[in-house]
Amino acid sequence: MSCPEELRSLEAFWHLKRGDRALPSRCDFTPMDLRPWLGNIGVITVEHGDGETRFRVVLSGTRLDDYRGHSITGLYIDEVPHNVCGTATYFKACVEQRMPTYFLHDNSPNSAIYTEMGKLLLPLSEDGVTVDRILVAIYPLSTSQREAA
């Protein structure tokens, strides 16, 4: 599977910040650290409760909003229109496996500009064990990346 360089470099940075711990925390990443990716990242809170896990968008980068044509900040991913909630499987896998998760997503219902997007989910944890946030990065695939996919 082809992956945008920006996602590979962000995942490498996540591993660097993690060090020898199982998971890094949100406070390990300053806005200055994330500057190369800022417009293309979002932060999702993971809400564990009553046997159900929900994912709420607390930050959506400006480019992410541009790709969609609107902001989804404050929404749960199951409330996002155009079947973005179909990506919940990947968010759940990221939480359960406590590892970076990469996938391709057809964004055409959300945007006429970009159809296939590379998405990277990076788990974060305040206690080092329970995933309580997910750092999300999304980049459109180049023509050659789409052909390789």
mmCIF file with all atom_site columns, C-alpha atoms in Angstrom:
data_model
loop_
_atom_site.group_PDB
_atom_site.id
_atom_site.type_symbol
_atom_site.label_atom_id
_atom_site.label_alt_id
_atom_site.label_comp_id
_atom_site.label_asym_id
_atom_site.label_entity_id
_atom_site.label_seq_id
_atom_site.pdbx_PDB_ins_code
_atom_site.Cartn_x
_atom_site.Cartn_y
_atom_site.Cartn_z
_atom_site.occupancy
_atom_site.B_iso_or_equiv
_atom_site.pdbx_formal_charge
_atom_site.auth_seq_id
_atom_site.auth_comp_id
_atom_site.auth_asym_id
_atom_site.auth_atom_id
_atom_site.pdbx_PDB_model_num
ATOM 1   C CA . MET A 1 1   ? 0.000   0.000  0.000  1.00 0.00 ? 1   MET A CA 1
ATOM 2   C CA . SER A 1 2   ? 1.373   3.380  -0.982 1.00 0.00 ? 2   SER A CA 1
ATOM 3   C CA . CYS A 1 3   ? 1.638   5.984  1.748  1.00 0.00 ? 3   CYS A CA 1
ATOM 4   C CA . PRO A 1 4   ? 2.267   9.736  1.504  1.00 0.00 ? 4   PRO A CA 1
ATOM 5   C CA . GLU A 1 5   ? 5.720   10.742 2.792  1.00 0.00 ? 5   GLU A CA 1
ATOM 6   C CA . GLU A 1 6   ? 4.094   13.148 5.264  1.00 0.00 ? 6   GLU A CA 1
ATOM 7   C CA . LEU A 1 7   ? 2.391   10.223 6.995  1.00 0.00 ? 7   LEU A CA 1
ATOM 8   C CA . ARG A 1 8   ? 5.595   8.174  7.121  1.00 0.00 ? 8   ARG A CA 1
ATOM 9   C CA . SER A 1 9   ? 7.509   11.086 8.664  1.00 0.00 ? 9   SER A CA 1
ATOM 10  C CA . LEU A 1 10  ? 4.772   11.744 11.244 1.00 0.00 ? 10  LEU A CA 1
ATOM 11  C CA . GLU A 1 11  ? 4.704   8.077  12.245 1.00 0.00 ? 11  GLU A CA 1
ATOM 12  C CA . ALA A 1 12  ? 8.503   8.123  12.644 1.00 0.00 ? 12  ALA A CA 1
ATOM 13  C CA . PHE A 1 13  ? 8.149   11.226 14.837 1.00 0.00 ? 13  PHE A CA 1
ATOM 14  C CA . TRP A 1 14  ? 5.483   9.437  16.951 1.00 0.00 ? 14  TRP A CA 1
ATOM 15  C CA . HIS A 1 15  ? 7.933   6.540  17.482 1.00 0.00 ? 15  HIS A CA 1
ATOM 16  C CA . LEU A 1 16  ? 10.664  9.010  18.462 1.00 0.00 ? 16  LEU A CA 1
ATOM 17  C CA . LYS A 1 17  ? 8.383   10.708 21.030 1.00 0.00 ? 17  LYS A CA 1
ATOM 18  C CA . ARG A 1 18  ? 7.233   7.320  22.342 1.00 0.00 ? 18  ARG A CA 1
ATOM 19  C CA . GLY A 1 19  ? 10.781  6.241  23.057 1.00 0.00 ? 19  GLY A CA 1
ATOM 20  C CA . ASP A 1 20  ? 10.802  3.043  25.118 1.00 0.00 ? 20  ASP A CA 1
ATOM 21  C CA . ARG A 1 21  ? 7.234   3.563  26.393 1.00 0.00 ? 21  ARG A CA 1
ATOM 22  C CA . ALA A 1 22  ? 4.235   1.714  24.992 1.00 0.00 ? 22  ALA A CA 1
ATOM 23  C CA . LEU A 1 23  ? 2.490   4.973  24.042 1.00 0.00 ? 23  LEU A CA 1
ATOM 24  C CA . PRO A 1 24  ? 3.303   8.672  24.033 1.00 0.00 ? 24  PRO A CA 1
ATOM 25  C CA . SER A 1 25  ? 0.899   11.177 25.589 1.00 0.00 ? 25  SER A CA 1
ATOM 26  C CA . ARG A 1 26  ? -0.739  14.191 23.992 1.00 0.00 ? 26  ARG A CA 1
ATOM 27  C CA . CYS A 1 27  ? 1.511   16.522 25.995 1.00 0.00 ? 27  CYS A CA 1
ATOM 28  C CA . ASP A 1 28  ? 4.576   14.951 24.333 1.00 0.00 ? 28  ASP A CA 1
ATOM 29  C CA . PHE A 1 29  ? 3.592   16.837 21.161 1.00 0.00 ? 29  PHE A CA 1
ATOM 30  C CA . THR A 1 30  ? 3.740   20.625 21.138 1.00 0.00 ? 30  THR A CA 1
ATOM 31  C CA . PRO A 1 31  ? 2.200   22.704 18.364 1.00 0.00 ? 31  PRO A CA 1
ATOM 32  C CA . MET A 1 32  ? 5.751   23.660 17.372 1.00 0.00 ? 32  MET A CA 1
ATOM 33  C CA . ASP A 1 33  ? 6.672   19.945 17.103 1.00 0.00 ? 33  ASP A CA 1
ATOM 34  C CA . LEU A 1 34  ? 3.690   19.328 14.854 1.00 0.00 ? 34  LEU A CA 1
ATOM 35  C CA . ARG A 1 35  ? 4.182   22.411 12.700 1.00 0.00 ? 35  ARG A CA 1
ATOM 36  C CA . PRO A 1 36  ? 5.061   20.478 9.483  1.00 0.00 ? 36  PRO A CA 1
ATOM 37  C CA . TRP A 1 37  ? 1.717   18.642 9.677  1.00 0.00 ? 37  TRP A CA 1
ATOM 38  C CA . LEU A 1 38  ? -0.543  21.158 11.466 1.00 0.00 ? 38  LEU A CA 1
ATOM 39  C CA . GLY A 1 39  ? -3.170  21.807 8.798  1.00 0.00 ? 39  GLY A CA 1
ATOM 40  C CA . ASN A 1 40  ? -3.512  18.096 8.073  1.00 0.00 ? 40  ASN A CA 1
ATOM 41  C CA . ILE A 1 41  ? -3.932  16.765 11.589 1.00 0.00 ? 41  ILE A CA 1
ATOM 42  C CA . GLY A 1 42  ? -6.785  16.364 13.989 1.00 0.00 ? 42  GLY A CA 1
ATOM 43  C CA . VAL A 1 43  ? -7.232  15.133 17.528 1.00 0.00 ? 43  VAL A CA 1
ATOM 44  C CA . ILE A 1 44  ? -9.901  12.629 18.508 1.00 0.00 ? 44  ILE A CA 1
ATOM 45  C CA . THR A 1 45  ? -10.834 11.884 22.111 1.00 0.00 ? 45  THR A CA 1
ATOM 46  C CA . VAL A 1 46  ? -11.644 8.285  22.922 1.00 0.00 ? 46  VAL A CA 1
ATOM 47  C CA . GLU A 1 47  ? -14.611 8.001  25.275 1.00 0.00 ? 47  GLU A CA 1
ATOM 48  C CA . HIS A 1 48  ? -14.853 4.621  26.968 1.00 0.00 ? 48  HIS A CA 1
ATOM 49  C CA . GLY A 1 49  ? -18.155 3.902  28.640 1.00 0.00 ? 49  GLY A CA 1
ATOM 50  C CA . ASP A 1 50  ? -20.963 1.398  29.132 1.00 0.00 ? 50  ASP A CA 1
ATOM 51  C CA . GLY A 1 51  ? -19.411 -1.142 26.783 1.00 0.00 ? 51  GLY A CA 1
ATOM 52  C CA . GLU A 1 52  ? -19.335 1.356  23.934 1.00 0.00 ? 52  GLU A CA 1
ATOM 53  C CA . THR A 1 53  ? -16.385 3.376  22.723 1.00 0.00 ? 53  THR A CA 1
ATOM 54  C CA . ARG A 1 54  ? -17.078 6.650  20.934 1.00 0.00 ? 54  ARG A CA 1
ATOM 55  C CA . PHE A 1 55  ? -14.720 8.954  19.120 1.00 0.00 ? 55  PHE A CA 1
ATOM 56  C CA . ARG A 1 56  ? -15.157 12.733 19.304 1.00 0.00 ? 56  ARG A CA 1
ATOM 57  C CA . VAL A 1 57  ? -13.346 15.224 17.081 1.00 0.00 ? 57  VAL A CA 1
ATOM 58  C CA . VAL A 1 58  ? -11.826 17.911 19.329 1.00 0.00 ? 58  VAL A CA 1
ATOM 59  C CA . LEU A 1 59  ? -9.535  19.444 16.718 1.00 0.00 ? 59  LEU A CA 1
ATOM 60  C CA . SER A 1 60  ? -9.713  19.416 12.943 1.00 0.00 ? 60  SER A CA 1
ATOM 61  C CA . GLY A 1 61  ? -6.920  21.039 10.953 1.00 0.00 ? 61  GLY A CA 1
ATOM 62  C CA . THR A 1 62  ? -7.717  23.742 8.444  1.00 0.00 ? 62  THR A CA 1
ATOM 63  C CA . ARG A 1 63  ? -6.759  21.604 5.438  1.00 0.00 ? 63  ARG A CA 1
ATOM 64  C CA . LEU A 1 64  ? -8.936  18.778 6.740  1.00 0.00 ? 64  LEU A CA 1
ATOM 65  C CA . ASP A 1 65  ? -11.850 21.205 6.898  1.00 0.00 ? 65  ASP A CA 1
ATOM 66  C CA . ASP A 1 66  ? -10.999 22.367 3.360  1.00 0.00 ? 66  ASP A CA 1
ATOM 67  C CA . TYR A 1 67  ? -11.043 18.752 2.088  1.00 0.00 ? 67  TYR A CA 1
ATOM 68  C CA . ARG A 1 68  ? -14.527 18.282 3.543  1.00 0.00 ? 68  ARG A CA 1
ATOM 69  C CA . GLY A 1 69  ? -15.832 21.756 2.857  1.00 0.00 ? 69  GLY A CA 1
ATOM 70  C CA . HIS A 1 70  ? -16.833 22.162 6.528  1.00 0.00 ? 70  HIS A CA 1
ATOM 71  C CA . SER A 1 71  ? -15.578 21.576 10.045 1.00 0.00 ? 71  SER A CA 1
ATOM 72  C CA . ILE A 1 72  ? -16.438 18.471 12.038 1.00 0.00 ? 72  ILE A CA 1
ATOM 73  C CA . THR A 1 73  ? -14.944 19.740 15.310 1.00 0.00 ? 73  THR A CA 1
ATOM 74  C CA . GLY A 1 74  ? -17.184 18.763 18.214 1.00 0.00 ? 74  GLY A CA 1
ATOM 75  C CA . LEU A 1 75  ? -18.868 15.883 16.392 1.00 0.00 ? 75  LEU A CA 1
ATOM 76  C CA . TYR A 1 76  ? -18.587 12.200 17.142 1.00 0.00 ? 76  TYR A CA 1
ATOM 77  C CA . ILE A 1 77  ? -17.361 10.311 14.103 1.00 0.00 ? 77  ILE A CA 1
ATOM 78  C CA . ASP A 1 78  ? -20.655 8.419  13.970 1.00 0.00 ? 78  ASP A CA 1
ATOM 79  C CA . GLU A 1 79  ? -22.384 11.806 13.507 1.00 0.00 ? 79  GLU A CA 1
ATOM 80  C CA . VAL A 1 80  ? -20.248 12.876 10.545 1.00 0.00 ? 80  VAL A CA 1
ATOM 81  C CA . PRO A 1 81  ? -22.202 12.828 7.282  1.00 0.00 ? 81  PRO A CA 1
ATOM 82  C CA . HIS A 1 82  ? -21.241 10.904 4.147  1.00 0.00 ? 82  HIS A CA 1
ATOM 83  C CA . ASN A 1 83  ? -20.264 7.633  5.812  1.00 0.00 ? 83  ASN A CA 1
ATOM 84  C CA . VAL A 1 84  ? -17.074 8.891  7.447  1.00 0.00 ? 84  VAL A CA 1
ATOM 85  C CA . CYS A 1 85  ? -18.380 6.868  10.394 1.00 0.00 ? 85  CYS A CA 1
ATOM 86  C CA . GLY A 1 86  ? -17.519 3.800  8.288  1.00 0.00 ? 86  GLY A CA 1
ATOM 87  C CA . THR A 1 87  ? -13.960 4.465  9.416  1.00 0.00 ? 87  THR A CA 1
ATOM 88  C CA . ALA A 1 88  ? -14.853 3.605  13.038 1.00 0.00 ? 88  ALA A CA 1
ATOM 89  C CA . THR A 1 89  ? -13.418 0.104  12.532 1.00 0.00 ? 89  THR A CA 1
ATOM 90  C CA . TYR A 1 90  ? -9.971  1.630  12.055 1.00 0.00 ? 90  TYR A CA 1
ATOM 91  C CA . PHE A 1 91  ? -10.305 3.840  15.136 1.00 0.00 ? 91  PHE A CA 1
ATOM 92  C CA . LYS A 1 92  ? -11.347 0.818  17.210 1.00 0.00 ? 92  LYS A CA 1
ATOM 93  C CA . ALA A 1 93  ? -8.388  -1.200 15.874 1.00 0.00 ? 93  ALA A CA 1
ATOM 94  C CA . CYS A 1 94  ? -6.006  1.627  16.779 1.00 0.00 ? 94  CYS A CA 1
ATOM 95  C CA . VAL A 1 95  ? -7.361  1.653  20.351 1.00 0.00 ? 95  VAL A CA 1
ATOM 96  C CA . GLU A 1 96  ? -7.338  -2.126 20.764 1.00 0.00 ? 96  GLU A CA 1
ATOM 97  C CA . GLN A 1 97  ? -3.923  -2.732 19.192 1.00 0.00 ? 97  GLN A CA 1
ATOM 98  C CA . ARG A 1 98  ? -2.378  0.451  20.653 1.00 0.00 ? 98  ARG A CA 1
ATOM 99  C CA . MET A 1 99  ? -0.373  0.847  17.444 1.00 0.00 ? 99  MET A CA 1
ATOM 100 C CA . PRO A 1 100 ? -0.350  3.261  14.498 1.00 0.00 ? 100 PRO A CA 1
ATOM 101 C CA . THR A 1 101 ? -3.042  2.413  11.980 1.00 0.00 ? 101 THR A CA 1
ATOM 102 C CA . TYR A 1 102 ? -2.870  3.414  8.309  1.00 0.00 ? 102 TYR A CA 1
ATOM 103 C CA . PHE A 1 103 ? -5.665  3.084  5.790  1.00 0.00 ? 103 PHE A CA 1
ATOM 104 C CA . LEU A 1 104 ? -6.974  4.511  2.542  1.00 0.00 ? 104 LEU A CA 1
ATOM 105 C CA . HIS A 1 105 ? -10.314 6.242  2.496  1.00 0.00 ? 105 HIS A CA 1
ATOM 106 C CA . ASP A 1 106 ? -12.432 7.245  -0.494 1.00 0.00 ? 106 ASP A CA 1
ATOM 107 C CA . ASN A 1 107 ? -13.260 10.851 0.308  1.00 0.00 ? 107 ASN A CA 1
ATOM 108 C CA . SER A 1 108 ? -15.362 11.495 -2.803 1.00 0.00 ? 108 SER A CA 1
ATOM 109 C CA . PRO A 1 109 ? -18.668 11.825 -0.898 1.00 0.00 ? 109 PRO A CA 1
ATOM 110 C CA . ASN A 1 110 ? -17.039 14.650 1.081  1.00 0.00 ? 110 ASN A CA 1
ATOM 111 C CA . SER A 1 111 ? -15.069 16.436 -1.602 1.00 0.00 ? 111 SER A CA 1
ATOM 112 C CA . ALA A 1 112 ? -14.980 16.886 -5.348 1.00 0.00 ? 112 ALA A CA 1
ATOM 113 C CA . ILE A 1 113 ? -11.274 17.765 -5.190 1.00 0.00 ? 113 ILE A CA 1
ATOM 114 C CA . TYR A 1 114 ? -9.680  14.701 -3.597 1.00 0.00 ? 114 TYR A CA 1
ATOM 115 C CA . THR A 1 115 ? -11.021 11.209 -3.814 1.00 0.00 ? 115 THR A CA 1
ATOM 116 C CA . GLU A 1 116 ? -8.502  8.932  -2.137 1.00 0.00 ? 116 GLU A CA 1
ATOM 117 C CA . MET A 1 117 ? -6.880  9.966  1.098  1.00 0.00 ? 117 MET A CA 1
ATOM 118 C CA . GLY A 1 118 ? -4.175  8.296  3.145  1.00 0.00 ? 118 GLY A CA 1
ATOM 119 C CA . LYS A 1 119 ? -5.097  8.346  6.837  1.00 0.00 ? 119 LYS A CA 1
ATOM 120 C CA . LEU A 1 120 ? -2.827  7.662  9.789  1.00 0.00 ? 120 LEU A CA 1
ATOM 121 C CA . LEU A 1 121 ? -4.138  7.128  13.307 1.00 0.00 ? 121 LEU A CA 1
ATOM 122 C CA . LEU A 1 122 ? -1.618  7.467  16.139 1.00 0.00 ? 122 LEU A CA 1
ATOM 123 C CA . PRO A 1 123 ? -2.722  6.365  19.623 1.00 0.00 ? 123 PRO A CA 1
ATOM 124 C CA . LEU A 1 124 ? -1.947  8.568  22.629 1.00 0.00 ? 124 LEU A CA 1
ATOM 125 C CA . SER A 1 125 ? -2.283  7.825  26.338 1.00 0.00 ? 125 SER A CA 1
ATOM 126 C CA . GLU A 1 126 ? -2.005  9.917  29.492 1.00 0.00 ? 126 GLU A CA 1
ATOM 127 C CA . ASP A 1 127 ? -1.473  6.871  31.726 1.00 0.00 ? 127 ASP A CA 1
ATOM 128 C CA . GLY A 1 128 ? 0.736   5.010  29.250 1.00 0.00 ? 128 GLY A CA 1
ATOM 129 C CA . VAL A 1 129 ? -1.764  2.144  28.950 1.00 0.00 ? 129 VAL A CA 1
ATOM 130 C CA . THR A 1 130 ? -5.247  3.297  27.939 1.00 0.00 ? 130 THR A CA 1
ATOM 131 C CA . VAL A 1 131 ? -5.646  5.049  24.600 1.00 0.00 ? 131 VAL A CA 1
ATOM 132 C CA . ASP A 1 132 ? -7.524  8.262  25.391 1.00 0.00 ? 132 ASP A CA 1
ATOM 133 C CA . ARG A 1 133 ? -6.725  10.281 22.280 1.00 0.00 ? 133 ARG A CA 1
ATOM 134 C CA . ILE A 1 134 ? -5.853  9.608  18.683 1.00 0.00 ? 134 ILE A CA 1
ATOM 135 C CA . LEU A 1 135 ? -3.737  11.938 16.602 1.00 0.00 ? 135 LEU A CA 1
ATOM 136 C CA . VAL A 1 136 ? -5.087  11.753 13.046 1.00 0.00 ? 136 VAL A CA 1
ATOM 137 C CA . ALA A 1 137 ? -3.263  12.856 9.910  1.00 0.00 ? 137 ALA A CA 1
ATOM 138 C CA . ILE A 1 138 ? -4.853  12.882 6.473  1.00 0.00 ? 138 ILE A CA 1
ATOM 139 C CA . TYR A 1 139 ? -3.198  13.573 3.132  1.00 0.00 ? 139 TYR A CA 1
ATOM 140 C CA . PRO A 1 140 ? -4.482  13.177 -0.421 1.00 0.00 ? 140 PRO A CA 1
ATOM 141 C CA . LEU A 1 141 ? -2.714  10.506 -2.446 1.00 0.00 ? 141 LEU A CA 1
ATOM 142 C CA . SER A 1 142 ? -0.730  11.648 -5.454 1.00 0.00 ? 142 SER A CA 1
ATOM 143 C CA . THR A 1 143 ? -1.589  10.199 -8.856 1.00 0.00 ? 143 THR A CA 1
ATOM 144 C CA . SER A 1 144 ? 1.282   7.696  -8.628 1.00 0.00 ? 144 SER A CA 1
ATOM 145 C CA . GLN A 1 145 ? 0.242   6.682  -5.098 1.00 0.00 ? 145 GLN A CA 1
ATOM 146 C CA . ARG A 1 146 ? -3.362  6.161  -6.248 1.00 0.00 ? 146 ARG A CA 1
ATOM 147 C CA . GLU A 1 147 ? -2.155  3.986  -9.131 1.00 0.00 ? 147 GLU A CA 1
ATOM 148 C CA . ALA A 1 148 ? 0.053   1.924  -6.783 1.00 0.00 ? 148 ALA A CA 1
ATOM 149 C CA . ALA A 1 149 ? -2.820  1.448  -4.345 1.00 0.00 ? 149 ALA A CA 1
#
